[in-house]
Structures are given as C-alpha cells and as structure tokens.
Amino acid sequence: MVDCSDLKRTGGVLQDKPVGIVIDHHITNEQFAELNLIEPSSVATCAILAQKLPAWGYPITPDVARALMTGILSDSIGFRTSNTTSTSLRIAADLMDLGANISDLYNKALINRSFAATNYWGYALTRLQHEDNLVWTSLTLQDRANSGYTGNDDADLTNIISSIDPLDIAVLFVEQKANLTKVSWRARYGLDISGLATSFGGGGHPAAAGAEIAGSLDVVQKLVLEATRNYLDTTKVIDNNEGNS
Amino acid sequence: MVDCSDLKRTGGVLQDKPVGIVIDHHITNEQFAELNLIEPSSVATCAILAQKLPAWGYPITPDVARALMTGILSDSIGFRTSNTTSTSLRIAADLMDLGANISDLYNKALINRSFAATNYWGYALTRLQHEDNLVWTSLTLQDRANSGYTGNDDADLTNIISSIDPLDIAVLFVEQKANLTKVSWRARYGLDISGLATSFGGGGHPAAAGAEIAGSLDVVQKLVLEATRNYLDTTKVIDNNEGNS
C-alpha cells in the first residue's frame, strides 16, 4: 500500500486483513504493515518509489516515469511546497530523462481547468471581502447554476484566495444545500487554524483545515467569521505577550 | 548585457556605444556585442549564468543563487514551459543547495497577488464567454475602479483564461481609456495568432500576441472577435485540405 497513513483511509476494505508493505511519506503514518518504509522527508511517496524501484528490480518505463512525475508534481504543487528539496528536483530531472514530459504533465495535473470552473470562480471573486489580513468569499448554489459547474467542490478556488498577499487567514464558504455549508480555512505560516475547524466538527492541518457545518450560508458565514476574528485577536495578544516576556 | 535580444530593448541608452558581452537564451538574439554567448536551448539566461559563473571565477553566493533561481522560475513559469529540460531542474537543484529557498521564491515570483488584483479578476470571469473553443472576456475601467486595482495591466488574468481546457484561442480585452483597447491573444500549440495581432498593428509570438487598438471596448471586441473567428475558420479549412492531400 502506498501513500496511506492509516487503515481507515482504505474505507474498511483492508480492515481485517494483514498488510504486507506500506510505503509512505506522511509523518503521521501508523506503521500498520509488516514492512513499513516511511520517509517523511520525501516530498511525495512517488519520489520514494522513483528512488527505490530500480534497486528492487522494477525498471522505470516511460509510463511509470510519467505516473511518478505526476505524483511528485501534485504533492508538491509543482515544486512549490516548503518540503521541496534539491533531491526532489533531481529525482524529477531523472524522471524527465526516463520519458516524463514535465510541461505536459504539469499542465494536465495542475493548470488546466474547464470553462465552467473558471467562470464559477468569477462569482466568488467579485464577492471577495477582507478586514485587514482576513479574507473571505463564498460560492453559492446559484453560482454553480450560473456557471454550469457540475463538480461538487470549490474548483480549486481556495488556492487562489489563499495566494492573496498579505494574508493571515482566508476562508471560503461553499453552499452545499439549503442547510449545509462547507468551510475551508487557509492560514499563513505560523498560525494554526486546525483548532477552529475542530470546534466546528471538522479537522485538518495547521495551515489548511475545513468543516461541513449545518446551517444556511449566511448564518454559518456570520458564526465562522466571528470565531475566526476571535482566534486572530487572541493570537495577536499571545504574540504581544511573547514579545514582552 | 544579459537576456536582451536587440539594442532597441535598451531604450536607446546603448544605441551608439559598443557592447562588450551579451549573454542570452533568445533564439532571435542579433549578436550585437563583441562576445556573444547565446544558448537558445537554455530555459533562462539565469540558467546559463548559473552554469558559467563559477568557471569564470564568480562564486554563487546565497544572494546570487536566489536571484538566479528567481530568473529561472519566472522564465519557465515554475518549470511549466515546454523548454524546461532535466538540465534546468538540475541547475535549480544546485541553486537550492547554494541557498535559494525554492518555495519562498516561487510564491513571491509567481503566486502571491494583491486582494485588489484577485477581486479585479472576478469581474472579468463572471463575464467570460465562449463559442466552441474560442474563449474571451474583458476588463473595464469600471472593474478597475470597483476592485481598487491600480496596476496598468491585466493582473495576469491572461494566464487564467488561457489555462481553460479545451481551448483554441483565448482573447482578453482591456479597456485603457474611452477610445483605446488593449487586446491579448493566447493560442494552443499548433496555431499562430501573431499575424492576427500584426493585422491590428500589434505583434508577438505564435502562441501569445497582442495589440493596442484605437476604439471603444465594444467596437474593438466586435472587430477582433470577427477576425479571430475568420482565422479559426480558415485554419480549419487548411487543416482539412491538408488532411485530404
């Protein structure tokens, strides 16, 4: 099994069965197999595989090189994440030499999107708001209808609003149905919004977390923005105290 | 002089003076110096410099490494352009080892943008239109006022609309003043829209060209879309003929 930190992620399929080998780069991996190869310093499980497969007697064909490159590009968002190392780049260079066209795979994995998805963004971006470095916007069911976007997600809009600079926290509200709203938080380095998400029944990482909250878009937006402002105010106080101590 | 393909680009400053050394990766470089180091296969002039500087006795300090990495990331749009090679990636890996933080530089050079710029996009994206694989939209002076965007350009919106898939041609119309409209074309690989831009007094490359056209946004949009449709229709006919010959 690859890139899977715990058995729950298999959806129960392997719950009662022994697992022979797990290869993963998540530091939270529960090491539930007989043989566990966990390399948390690696940018992607595909980077571990690219390094090990030849030694294990599995040649990297052009098809395999393309698959591994796609995994590296996706996990590192195109070598942009802070865990990208010079080794990550050299592994990618080797995969290019083995037949992976980086430009082609990059565009397919990370850049290209549909007309409807791009149009869908527009409705949220015209509605973009901010108070100091707290930025937020929403996607409504009406936006989805207007744009013809049929996906069930935010079409990657979170990445756009979390790239605004300067930024402390970005919040995206996505109306799911009349009484259910999906909330995504993104925070700058140094903040931890996972507790905020947990307090609304969700979860996640310090810099990226989310929750599905019962309530209309308006009501949830009001509640979540209040809680997020409170978090930022409290955090600022702590920062100041630390500065004075 | 670096990354400069002809003397006109210096704005006349060096017009009457001899130039000692030119280092460039543009295939169109006019080789106007006494010594010309032109490597068109290199992804960026900064990649040439990263390879040559140590041999010339100039050590690559962390500051130099950061500057060179920024040039490589900008020119390759983060290793996404089709001229990115495995050598480009290995040079970038070496620059990381010499002190360039790729994640930090990537975000600064290519990802971060202002609240106003992001909001400005929204107005154009809600207005996005298409006919088959021809996509277009516009940015008005009113959009600029609404968003508070103070830049004089399109805030990189062209990159967003040219990432729509499937796409033949994307056209962005930017209202400059009452009687002047800036037009940017982007085309998929295999098309050449530079002639279209030239026919409107502009210029550029096969896949990316532009023109500043006298006329209101509405009038210019109508004219340019007609010409662009004609180009696509003609190109399709030529394609068919070639297929039959």
CSV table of C-alpha atoms in Angstrom, one decimal:
chain,number,residue,atom,x,y,z
A,1,MET,CA,0.0,0.0,0.0
A,2,VAL,CA,1.3,3.5,-0.9
A,3,ASP,CA,0.7,7.0,0.4
A,4,CYS,CA,-1.8,5.9,3.0
A,5,SER,CA,-1.2,6.8,6.7
A,6,ASP,CA,-3.8,4.7,8.3
A,7,LEU,CA,-6.1,1.7,7.6
A,8,LYS,CA,-9.3,3.8,7.9
A,9,ARG,CA,-8.3,5.6,4.7
A,10,THR,CA,-8.9,2.3,2.8
A,11,GLY,CA,-12.6,2.7,3.5
A,12,GLY,CA,-12.6,-0.5,5.6
A,13,VAL,CA,-11.6,-2.7,2.6
A,14,LEU,CA,-8.5,-3.9,4.4
A,15,GLN,CA,-9.7,-3.5,8.0
A,16,ASP,CA,-9.3,-7.2,9.0
A,17,LYS,CA,-6.5,-8.2,6.7
A,18,PRO,CA,-2.8,-8.1,7.3
A,19,VAL,CA,-0.9,-5.6,5.1
A,20,GLY,CA,2.4,-6.7,3.8
A,21,ILE,CA,4.2,-3.5,2.8
A,22,VAL,CA,3.4,0.2,3.3
A,23,ILE,CA,5.4,2.9,1.6
A,24,ASP,CA,4.6,6.5,2.6
A,25,HIS,CA,5.9,9.9,3.3
A,26,HIS,CA,3.3,11.1,5.8
A,27,ILE,CA,4.9,11.6,9.3
A,28,THR,CA,1.6,10.5,10.8
A,29,ASN,CA,1.8,7.1,9.3
A,30,GLU,CA,0.7,4.4,11.8
A,31,GLN,CA,3.1,1.8,10.5
A,32,PHE,CA,0.4,-0.9,10.4
A,33,ALA,CA,2.1,-3.2,7.9
A,34,GLU,CA,4.7,-6.0,8.3
A,35,LEU,CA,7.2,-3.9,6.4
A,36,ASN,CA,6.9,-0.1,6.7
A,37,LEU,CA,9.0,2.2,4.6
A,38,ILE,CA,8.2,5.7,5.8
A,39,GLU,CA,10.3,8.6,4.7
A,40,PRO,CA,8.8,11.8,6.0
A,41,SER,CA,11.5,14.0,4.5
A,42,SER,CA,10.4,12.9,1.0
A,43,VAL,CA,8.3,15.4,-1.0
A,44,ALA,CA,6.0,12.6,-2.2
A,45,THR,CA,5.6,8.9,-2.0
A,46,CYS,CA,6.2,8.8,-5.7
A,47,ALA,CA,9.7,10.4,-5.0
A,48,ILE,CA,10.5,7.5,-2.7
A,49,LEU,CA,9.3,5.0,-5.4
A,50,ALA,CA,11.4,6.7,-8.1
A,51,GLN,CA,14.5,6.3,-5.9
A,52,LYS,CA,13.8,2.7,-4.9
A,53,LEU,CA,12.1,0.9,-7.8
A,54,PRO,CA,15.2,0.3,-9.9
A,55,ALA,CA,17.1,-1.2,-6.9
A,56,TRP,CA,14.2,-3.5,-6.3
A,57,GLY,CA,14.4,-4.7,-9.9
A,58,TYR,CA,11.5,-2.8,-11.3
A,59,PRO,CA,12.6,-0.7,-14.3
A,60,ILE,CA,11.1,2.8,-14.7
A,61,THR,CA,9.5,2.7,-18.1
A,62,PRO,CA,8.2,6.0,-19.7
A,63,ASP,CA,4.7,5.2,-18.4
A,64,VAL,CA,6.0,4.7,-14.9
A,65,ALA,CA,8.1,7.8,-15.1
A,66,ARG,CA,5.0,9.8,-16.2
A,67,ALA,CA,3.0,8.4,-13.3
A,68,LEU,CA,5.7,9.1,-10.7
A,69,MET,CA,6.3,12.6,-12.1
A,70,THR,CA,2.5,13.3,-11.8
A,71,GLY,CA,2.6,12.3,-8.2
A,72,ILE,CA,5.5,14.5,-7.4
A,73,LEU,CA,4.0,17.5,-9.2
A,74,SER,CA,0.7,17.0,-7.5
A,75,ASP,CA,2.0,16.6,-3.9
A,76,SER,CA,4.5,19.5,-4.2
A,77,ILE,CA,2.0,21.7,-6.2
A,78,GLY,CA,4.7,22.0,-8.9
A,79,PHE,CA,7.8,22.2,-6.5
A,80,ARG,CA,6.1,25.0,-4.6
A,81,THR,CA,5.6,23.4,-1.1
A,82,SER,CA,8.1,24.0,1.6
A,83,ASN,CA,9.1,20.4,1.7
A,84,THR,CA,10.5,20.5,-1.8
A,85,THR,CA,14.3,19.8,-1.7
A,86,SER,CA,17.1,19.8,-4.2
A,87,THR,CA,16.7,16.0,-4.1
A,88,SER,CA,13.1,16.3,-5.2
A,89,LEU,CA,14.2,18.3,-8.2
A,90,ARG,CA,17.0,15.8,-9.1
A,91,ILE,CA,14.5,12.9,-8.9
A,92,ALA,CA,12.2,14.9,-11.3
A,93,ALA,CA,15.1,15.5,-13.6
A,94,ASP,CA,15.9,11.8,-13.7
A,95,LEU,CA,12.2,11.1,-14.5
A,96,MET,CA,12.3,13.6,-17.4
A,97,ASP,CA,15.3,11.7,-18.8
A,98,LEU,CA,13.3,8.5,-18.5
A,99,GLY,CA,10.5,9.9,-20.6
A,100,ALA,CA,8.2,12.1,-18.5
A,101,ASN,CA,7.4,15.4,-20.3
A,102,ILE,CA,7.2,17.8,-17.3
A,103,SER,CA,5.5,20.6,-19.2
A,104,ASP,CA,2.7,18.4,-20.4
A,105,LEU,CA,2.1,16.7,-17.1
A,106,TYR,CA,2.3,20.0,-15.2
A,107,ASN,CA,-0.4,21.5,-17.3
A,108,LYS,CA,-2.6,18.4,-17.1
A,109,ALA,CA,-2.2,17.9,-13.3
A,110,LEU,CA,-2.2,21.5,-12.1
A,111,ILE,CA,-3.1,24.2,-14.6
A,112,ASN,CA,-5.9,23.2,-17.0
A,113,ARG,CA,-9.4,23.7,-15.9
A,114,SER,CA,-12.8,23.9,-17.6
A,115,PHE,CA,-14.6,26.9,-18.9
A,116,ALA,CA,-17.3,26.4,-16.3
A,117,ALA,CA,-14.9,26.1,-13.4
A,118,THR,CA,-13.2,29.4,-14.4
A,119,ASN,CA,-16.5,31.2,-14.8
A,120,TYR,CA,-17.6,29.8,-11.3
A,121,TRP,CA,-14.6,31.5,-9.7
A,122,GLY,CA,-15.7,34.8,-11.0
A,123,TYR,CA,-18.9,34.9,-8.9
A,124,ALA,CA,-16.9,34.3,-5.7
A,125,LEU,CA,-14.1,36.7,-6.7
A,126,THR,CA,-16.4,39.7,-7.3
A,127,ARG,CA,-17.8,39.0,-3.8
A,128,LEU,CA,-14.4,38.9,-2.2
A,129,GLN,CA,-14.1,40.7,1.1
A,130,HIS,CA,-11.5,41.5,3.7
A,131,GLU,CA,-10.9,43.0,7.1
A,132,ASP,CA,-7.1,43.7,7.4
A,133,ASN,CA,-5.5,40.4,6.5
A,134,LEU,CA,-8.6,38.2,7.0
A,135,VAL,CA,-10.0,37.4,3.5
A,136,TRP,CA,-13.2,35.6,2.7
A,137,THR,CA,-15.8,34.8,0.0
A,138,SER,CA,-18.4,32.3,-0.9
A,139,LEU,CA,-19.7,30.1,-3.6
A,140,THR,CA,-23.5,29.7,-3.8
A,141,LEU,CA,-25.7,27.1,-5.4
A,142,GLN,CA,-26.8,29.9,-7.8
A,143,ASP,CA,-23.2,30.5,-8.8
A,144,ARG,CA,-22.9,26.8,-9.7
A,145,ALA,CA,-26.1,27.1,-11.8
A,146,ASN,CA,-25.0,30.3,-13.5
A,147,SER,CA,-21.6,28.9,-14.5
A,148,GLY,CA,-22.8,25.3,-15.3
A,149,TYR,CA,-20.1,23.9,-13.0
A,150,THR,CA,-21.0,20.4,-12.1
A,151,GLY,CA,-18.2,19.5,-9.7
A,152,ASN,CA,-19.1,19.1,-6.0
A,153,ASP,CA,-16.0,21.1,-4.8
A,154,ASP,CA,-14.7,24.6,-5.0
A,155,ALA,CA,-12.9,24.1,-8.3
A,156,ASP,CA,-9.6,24.9,-6.6
A,157,LEU,CA,-10.7,28.5,-5.7
A,158,THR,CA,-9.2,28.1,-2.2
A,159,ASN,CA,-5.7,28.1,-3.8
A,160,ILE,CA,-6.5,31.4,-5.5
A,161,ILE,CA,-7.8,33.2,-2.4
A,162,SER,CA,-5.0,31.8,-0.2
A,163,SER,CA,-2.4,33.3,-2.5
A,164,ILE,CA,-3.6,36.8,-1.7
A,165,ASP,CA,-0.7,38.8,-0.1
A,166,PRO,CA,-0.7,40.0,2.7
A,167,LEU,CA,-2.8,37.3,4.3
A,168,ASP,CA,-3.3,35.9,7.8
A,169,ILE,CA,-6.4,33.7,7.1
A,170,ALA,CA,-8.5,33.0,4.0
A,171,VAL,CA,-11.9,31.5,4.4
A,172,LEU,CA,-14.1,30.0,1.7
A,173,PHE,CA,-17.8,29.2,2.2
A,174,VAL,CA,-19.4,26.8,-0.2
A,175,GLU,CA,-23.1,26.4,-0.1
A,176,GLN,CA,-23.9,22.6,-0.4
A,177,LYS,CA,-27.6,22.7,0.1
A,178,ALA,CA,-30.2,24.8,1.9
A,179,ASN,CA,-28.9,23.9,5.3
A,180,LEU,CA,-25.3,22.8,4.9
A,181,THR,CA,-22.3,24.9,4.3
A,182,LYS,CA,-18.7,23.7,3.7
A,183,VAL,CA,-16.0,25.9,5.1
A,184,SER,CA,-12.3,25.9,4.2
A,185,TRP,CA,-9.7,27.8,6.1
A,186,ARG,CA,-6.1,28.6,4.9
A,187,ALA,CA,-3.6,30.3,7.2
A,188,ARG,CA,-0.2,31.8,6.8
A,189,TYR,CA,2.8,30.1,8.2
A,190,GLY,CA,2.9,30.5,12.0
A,191,LEU,CA,-0.8,30.3,12.6
A,192,ASP,CA,-2.8,27.1,13.4
A,193,ILE,CA,-6.4,27.1,12.4
A,194,SER,CA,-6.9,23.3,12.9
A,195,GLY,CA,-8.5,24.0,16.3
A,196,LEU,CA,-11.0,26.4,14.7
A,197,ALA,CA,-12.0,23.7,12.3
A,198,THR,CA,-12.2,21.1,15.1
A,199,SER,CA,-14.5,23.4,17.1
A,200,PHE,CA,-17.0,23.3,14.2
A,201,GLY,CA,-16.7,19.5,13.9
A,202,GLY,CA,-14.1,19.4,11.2
A,203,GLY,CA,-10.3,19.0,11.2
A,204,GLY,CA,-7.1,19.3,9.2
A,205,HIS,CA,-3.6,20.8,9.4
A,206,PRO,CA,-2.3,24.0,11.0
A,207,ALA,CA,-2.3,25.8,7.7
A,208,ALA,CA,-5.3,24.1,5.9
A,209,ALA,CA,-8.4,22.9,7.6
A,210,GLY,CA,-12.1,22.5,6.9
A,211,ALA,CA,-15.6,21.6,8.2
A,212,GLU,CA,-19.1,20.9,7.0
A,213,ILE,CA,-21.4,22.9,9.1
A,214,ALA,CA,-25.2,22.6,9.4
A,215,GLY,CA,-26.8,26.0,8.6
A,216,SER,CA,-27.5,28.3,5.8
A,217,LEU,CA,-24.6,30.1,4.0
A,218,ASP,CA,-25.4,33.4,5.8
A,219,VAL,CA,-25.7,32.0,9.3
A,220,VAL,CA,-22.6,29.9,9.0
A,221,GLN,CA,-20.6,32.7,7.5
A,222,LYS,CA,-21.5,35.0,10.4
A,223,LEU,CA,-20.6,32.4,13.0
A,224,VAL,CA,-17.4,31.3,11.5
A,225,LEU,CA,-16.1,34.8,10.8
A,226,GLU,CA,-16.8,35.7,14.4
A,227,ALA,CA,-14.9,32.7,15.6
A,228,THR,CA,-12.1,33.4,13.2
A,229,ARG,CA,-11.8,37.1,14.2
A,230,ASN,CA,-11.7,35.9,17.9
A,231,TYR,CA,-8.9,33.5,17.1
A,232,LEU,CA,-6.9,36.2,15.3
A,233,ASP,CA,-7.4,38.6,18.2
A,234,THR,CA,-6.4,36.1,20.8
A,235,THR,CA,-3.4,35.0,18.7
A,236,LYS,CA,-2.3,38.7,18.4
A,237,VAL,CA,-2.5,39.1,22.2
A,238,ILE,CA,-0.4,36.0,22.7
A,239,ASP,CA,2.2,37.3,20.2
A,240,ASN,CA,2.4,40.5,22.0
A,241,ASN,CA,2.8,38.8,25.4
A,242,GLU,CA,5.6,36.7,24.0
A,243,GLY,CA,7.2,39.8,22.6
A,244,ASN,CA,7.2,41.4,26.0
A,245,SER,CA,8.4,38.4,28.1
B,1,MET,CA,24.3,42.7,-21.2
B,2,VAL,CA,22.0,39.8,-20.3
B,3,ASP,CA,18.7,38.5,-21.6
B,4,CYS,CA,18.4,41.2,-24.3
B,5,SER,CA,18.0,40.2,-27.9
B,6,ASP,CA,18.5,43.5,-29.6
B,7,LEU,CA,19.8,47.0,-28.8
B,8,LYS,CA,16.4,48.7,-29.2
B,9,ARG,CA,15.3,47.0,-26.0
B,10,THR,CA,17.8,49.1,-24.1
B,11,GLY,CA,15.6,52.1,-24.9
B,12,GLY,CA,18.4,53.8,-26.9
B,13,VAL,CA,20.7,54.1,-23.9
B,14,LEU,CA,23.4,52.0,-25.6
B,15,GLN,CA,22.5,52.8,-29.2
B,16,ASP,CA,25.8,54.4,-30.2
B,17,LYS,CA,28.1,52.5,-27.8
B,18,PRO,CA,30.0,49.3,-28.4
B,19,VAL,CA,28.7,46.4,-26.3
B,20,GLY,CA,31.4,44.1,-24.9
B,21,ILE,CA,29.5,40.9,-23.9
B,22,VAL,CA,25.9,39.7,-24.5
B,23,ILE,CA,24.6,36.6,-22.7
B,24,ASP,CA,21.2,35.5,-23.8
B,25,HIS,CA,18.9,32.5,-24.5
B,26,HIS,CA,16.6,34.1,-27.1
B,27,ILE,CA,17.0,32.5,-30.5
B,28,THR,CA,16.3,35.9,-32.1
B,29,ASN,CA,19.3,37.5,-30.5
B,30,GLU,CA,21.0,39.8,-33.0
B,31,GLN,CA,24.5,39.1,-31.7
B,32,PHE,CA,25.4,42.8,-31.5
B,33,ALA,CA,28.3,42.5,-29.0
B,34,GLU,CA,32.0,41.7,-29.4
B,35,LEU,CA,31.5,38.5,-27.5
B,36,ASN,CA,28.1,36.8,-27.8
B,37,LEU,CA,27.1,33.8,-25.7
B,38,ILE,CA,23.7,32.7,-27.0
B,39,GLU,CA,22.3,29.4,-25.8
B,40,PRO,CA,18.8,29.1,-27.2
B,41,SER,CA,18.3,25.6,-25.6
B,42,SER,CA,18.6,27.1,-22.1
B,43,VAL,CA,15.4,27.7,-20.2
B,44,ALA,CA,16.6,31.1,-19.0
B,45,THR,CA,19.6,33.3,-19.2
B,46,CYS,CA,19.9,32.8,-15.4
B,47,ALA,CA,20.4,29.1,-16.1
B,48,ILE,CA,23.3,29.9,-18.4
B,49,LEU,CA,24.8,32.2,-15.7
B,50,ALA,CA,24.3,29.5,-13.0
B,51,GLN,CA,26.4,27.1,-15.1
B,52,LYS,CA,29.1,29.5,-16.2
B,53,LEU,CA,29.7,31.9,-13.3
B,54,PRO,CA,31.8,29.5,-11.1
B,55,ALA,CA,34.1,28.7,-14.1
B,56,TRP,CA,34.6,32.4,-14.7
B,57,GLY,CA,35.7,32.8,-11.1
B,58,TYR,CA,32.5,34.3,-9.7
B,59,PRO,CA,31.3,32.3,-6.8
B,60,ILE,CA,27.5,31.8,-6.4
B,61,THR,CA,26.7,33.3,-3.0
B,62,PRO,CA,23.2,32.7,-1.5
B,63,ASP,CA,22.1,36.1,-2.7
B,64,VAL,CA,23.2,35.2,-6.3
B,65,ALA,CA,21.6,31.8,-6.0
B,66,ARG,CA,18.3,33.4,-5.1
B,67,ALA,CA,18.5,35.9,-7.9
B,68,LEU,CA,19.3,33.2,-10.5
B,69,MET,CA,16.6,30.9,-9.2
B,70,THR,CA,14.0,33.7,-9.5
B,71,GLY,CA,15.0,34.2,-13.1
B,72,ILE,CA,14.7,30.5,-13.9
B,73,LEU,CA,11.3,30.3,-12.1
B,74,SER,CA,10.0,33.4,-13.9
B,75,ASP,CA,11.1,32.4,-17.3
B,76,SER,CA,9.9,28.8,-17.0
B,77,ILE,CA,6.7,29.8,-15.1
B,78,GLY,CA,7.8,27.4,-12.4
B,79,PHE,CA,9.2,24.7,-14.8
B,80,ARG,CA,6.0,24.6,-16.7
B,81,THR,CA,7.1,25.9,-20.2
B,82,SER,CA,7.9,23.4,-22.9
B,83,ASN,CA,11.6,24.4,-23.0
B,84,THR,CA,12.1,23.1,-19.4
B,85,THR,CA,14.7,20.3,-19.5
B,86,SER,CA,16.1,17.9,-17.0
B,87,THR,CA,19.2,20.2,-17.0
B,88,SER,CA,17.0,23.1,-16.0
B,89,LEU,CA,15.8,21.1,-12.9
B,90,ARG,CA,19.4,20.0,-12.0
B,91,ILE,CA,20.6,23.6,-12.2
B,92,ALA,CA,17.7,24.6,-9.9
B,93,ALA,CA,18.6,21.8,-7.5
B,94,ASP,CA,22.2,23.1,-7.4
B,95,LEU,CA,20.9,26.6,-6.7
B,96,MET,CA,18.9,25.2,-3.8
B,97,ASP,CA,22.0,23.6,-2.3
B,98,LEU,CA,23.7,27.0,-2.6
B,99,GLY,CA,21.0,28.7,-0.6
B,100,ALA,CA,17.9,29.5,-2.7
B,101,ASN,CA,14.7,28.6,-1.0
B,102,ILE,CA,12.5,27.5,-3.9
B,103,SER,CA,9.2,27.5,-2.1
B,104,ASP,CA,9.7,31.1,-0.9
B,105,LEU,CA,10.9,32.4,-4.2
B,106,TYR,CA,8.2,30.5,-6.1
B,107,ASN,CA,5.5,32.1,-4.1
B,108,LYS,CA,7.0,35.6,-4.3
B,109,ALA,CA,7.7,35.4,-8.1
B,110,LEU,CA,4.6,33.5,-9.3
B,111,ILE,CA,1.9,33.0,-6.8
B,112,ASN,CA,1.3,35.9,-4.5
B,113,ARG,CA,-1.0,38.7,-5.7
B,114,SER,CA,-2.9,41.5,-4.0
B,115,PHE,CA,-6.5,41.5,-2.8
B,116,ALA,CA,-7.4,44.1,-5.4
B,117,ALA,CA,-5.9,42.1,-8.3
B,118,THR,CA,-7.8,39.0,-7.3
B,119,ASN,CA,-11.1,40.9,-6.9
B,120,TYR,CA,-10.4,42.6,-10.4
B,121,TRP,CA,-10.3,39.1,-12.0
B,122,GLY,CA,-13.7,38.3,-10.7
B,123,TYR,CA,-15.4,40.9,-12.8
B,124,ALA,CA,-13.8,39.5,-16.0
B,125,LEU,CA,-14.5,35.9,-15.1
B,126,THR,CA,-18.2,36.4,-14.5
B,127,ARG,CA,-18.3,37.9,-18.0
B,128,LEU,CA,-16.4,35.0,-19.5
B,129,GLN,CA,-17.9,33.8,-22.9
B,130,HIS,CA,-17.1,31.1,-25.4
B,131,GLU,CA,-18.1,29.8,-28.8
B,132,ASP,CA,-16.7,26.3,-29.1
B,133,ASN,CA,-13.0,26.6,-28.2
B,134,LEU,CA,-12.8,30.3,-28.6
B,135,VAL,CA,-12.9,32.0,-25.2
B,136,TRP,CA,-12.9,35.7,-24.4
B,137,THR,CA,-13.7,38.3,-21.7
B,138,SER,CA,-12.9,41.9,-20.9
B,139,LEU,CA,-11.7,44.2,-18.1
B,140,THR,CA,-13.3,47.6,-18.0
B,141,LEU,CA,-12.2,50.8,-16.4
B,142,GLN,CA,-15.2,50.3,-14.1
B,143,ASP,CA,-13.9,46.9,-13.0
B,144,ARG,CA,-10.6,48.6,-12.1
B,145,ALA,CA,-12.5,51.3,-10.0
B,146,ASN,CA,-14.7,48.6,-8.3
B,147,SER,CA,-11.7,46.5,-7.3
B,148,GLY,CA,-9.3,49.3,-6.5
B,149,TYR,CA,-6.7,47.7,-8.7
B,150,THR,CA,-4.1,50.4,-9.6
B,151,GLY,CA,-1.9,48.4,-11.9
B,152,ASN,CA,-2.0,49.3,-15.6
B,153,ASP,CA,-2.1,45.7,-16.8
B,154,ASP,CA,-4.4,42.7,-16.7
B,155,ALA,CA,-3.0,41.4,-13.3
B,156,ASP,CA,-2.1,38.1,-15.0
B,157,LEU,CA,-5.7,37.3,-15.9
B,158,THR,CA,-4.5,36.2,-19.4
B,159,ASN,CA,-2.8,33.2,-17.7
B,160,ILE,CA,-6.0,32.1,-16.1
B,161,ILE,CA,-8.2,32.3,-19.2
B,162,SER,CA,-5.5,30.7,-21.4
B,163,SER,CA,-5.5,27.7,-19.0
B,164,ILE,CA,-9.1,26.8,-19.9
B,165,ASP,CA,-9.3,23.3,-21.4
B,166,PRO,CA,-10.2,22.6,-24.2
B,167,LEU,CA,-9.1,25.8,-25.9
B,168,ASP,CA,-8.1,27.0,-29.3
B,169,ILE,CA,-7.8,30.8,-28.7
B,170,ALA,CA,-8.3,33.0,-25.6
B,171,VAL,CA,-8.8,36.7,-26.1
B,172,LEU,CA,-8.7,39.3,-23.3
B,173,PHE,CA,-9.9,42.9,-24.0
B,174,VAL,CA,-8.7,45.5,-21.5
B,175,GLU,CA,-10.2,49.0,-21.7
B,176,GLN,CA,-7.4,51.5,-21.4
B,177,LYS,CA,-9.4,54.7,-21.9
B,178,ALA,CA,-12.5,55.8,-23.7
B,179,ASN,CA,-11.1,55.2,-27.2
B,180,LEU,CA,-8.2,52.7,-26.6
B,181,THR,CA,-8.5,49.0,-26.0
B,182,LYS,CA,-5.6,46.5,-25.4
B,183,VAL,CA,-6.1,43.1,-26.8
B,184,SER,CA,-4.2,39.9,-25.8
B,185,TRP,CA,-4.5,36.7,-27.7
B,186,ARG,CA,-3.3,33.3,-26.5
B,187,ALA,CA,-3.4,30.2,-28.7
B,188,ARG,CA,-3.0,26.5,-28.3
B,189,TYR,CA,0.1,24.8,-29.6
B,190,GLY,CA,-0.2,24.4,-33.4
B,191,LEU,CA,-1.9,27.7,-34.1
B,192,ASP,CA,-0.2,31.0,-34.9
B,193,ILE,CA,-2.1,34.2,-33.9
B,194,SER,CA,0.9,36.5,-34.4
B,195,GLY,CA,-0.5,37.5,-37.9
B,196,LEU,CA,-3.8,38.4,-36.3
B,197,ALA,CA,-2.1,40.7,-33.9
B,198,THR,CA,0.0,42.2,-36.7
B,199,SER,CA,-3.1,42.9,-38.7
B,200,PHE,CA,-4.2,45.1,-35.9
B,201,GLY,CA,-0.9,47.0,-35.6
B,202,GLY,CA,0.5,44.7,-32.8
B,203,GLY,CA,2.8,41.7,-32.7
B,204,GLY,CA,4.2,38.8,-30.7
B,205,HIS,CA,4.7,35.1,-30.9
B,206,PRO,CA,2.7,32.3,-32.5
B,207,ALA,CA,1.1,31.4,-29.2
B,208,ALA,CA,1.0,34.8,-27.5
B,209,ALA,CA,0.4,38.1,-29.2
B,210,GLY,CA,-1.2,41.5,-28.5
B,211,ALA,CA,-2.2,44.9,-29.9
B,212,GLU,CA,-3.4,48.3,-28.7
B,213,ILE,CA,-6.3,49.2,-30.9
B,214,ALA,CA,-8.0,52.6,-31.2
B,215,GLY,CA,-11.7,52.2,-30.5
B,216,SER,CA,-14.1,51.6,-27.6
B,217,LEU,CA,-14.2,48.3,-25.9
B,218,ASP,CA,-17.4,47.2,-27.6
B,219,VAL,CA,-16.3,48.2,-31.1
B,220,VAL,CA,-12.8,46.6,-30.8
B,221,GLN,CA,-14.3,43.4,-29.2
B,222,LYS,CA,-16.7,43.0,-32.1
B,223,LEU,CA,-14.0,43.6,-34.8
B,224,VAL,CA,-11.4,41.4,-33.2
B,225,LEU,CA,-13.7,38.5,-32.5
B,226,GLU,CA,-14.8,38.6,-36.1
B,227,ALA,CA,-11.2,38.5,-37.3
B,228,THR,CA,-10.4,35.8,-34.8
B,229,ARG,CA,-13.4,33.6,-35.9
B,230,ASN,CA,-12.3,34.1,-39.5
B,231,TYR,CA,-8.8,33.0,-38.7
B,232,LEU,CA,-10.1,29.9,-36.9
B,233,ASP,CA,-12.4,29.1,-39.8
B,234,THR,CA,-9.7,29.5,-42.4
B,235,THR,CA,-7.3,27.4,-40.3
B,236,LYS,CA,-9.8,24.6,-40.0
B,237,VAL,CA,-10.2,24.6,-43.8
B,238,ILE,CA,-6.5,24.5,-44.3
B,239,ASP,CA,-6.3,21.6,-41.8
B,240,ASN,CA,-9.0,19.7,-43.8
B,241,ASN,CA,-7.3,20.3,-47.1
B,242,GLU,CA,-4.0,19.0,-45.7
B,243,GLY,CA,-5.8,16.0,-44.4
B,244,ASN,CA,-7.2,15.2,-47.9
B,245,SER,CA,-4.0,15.8,-49.8
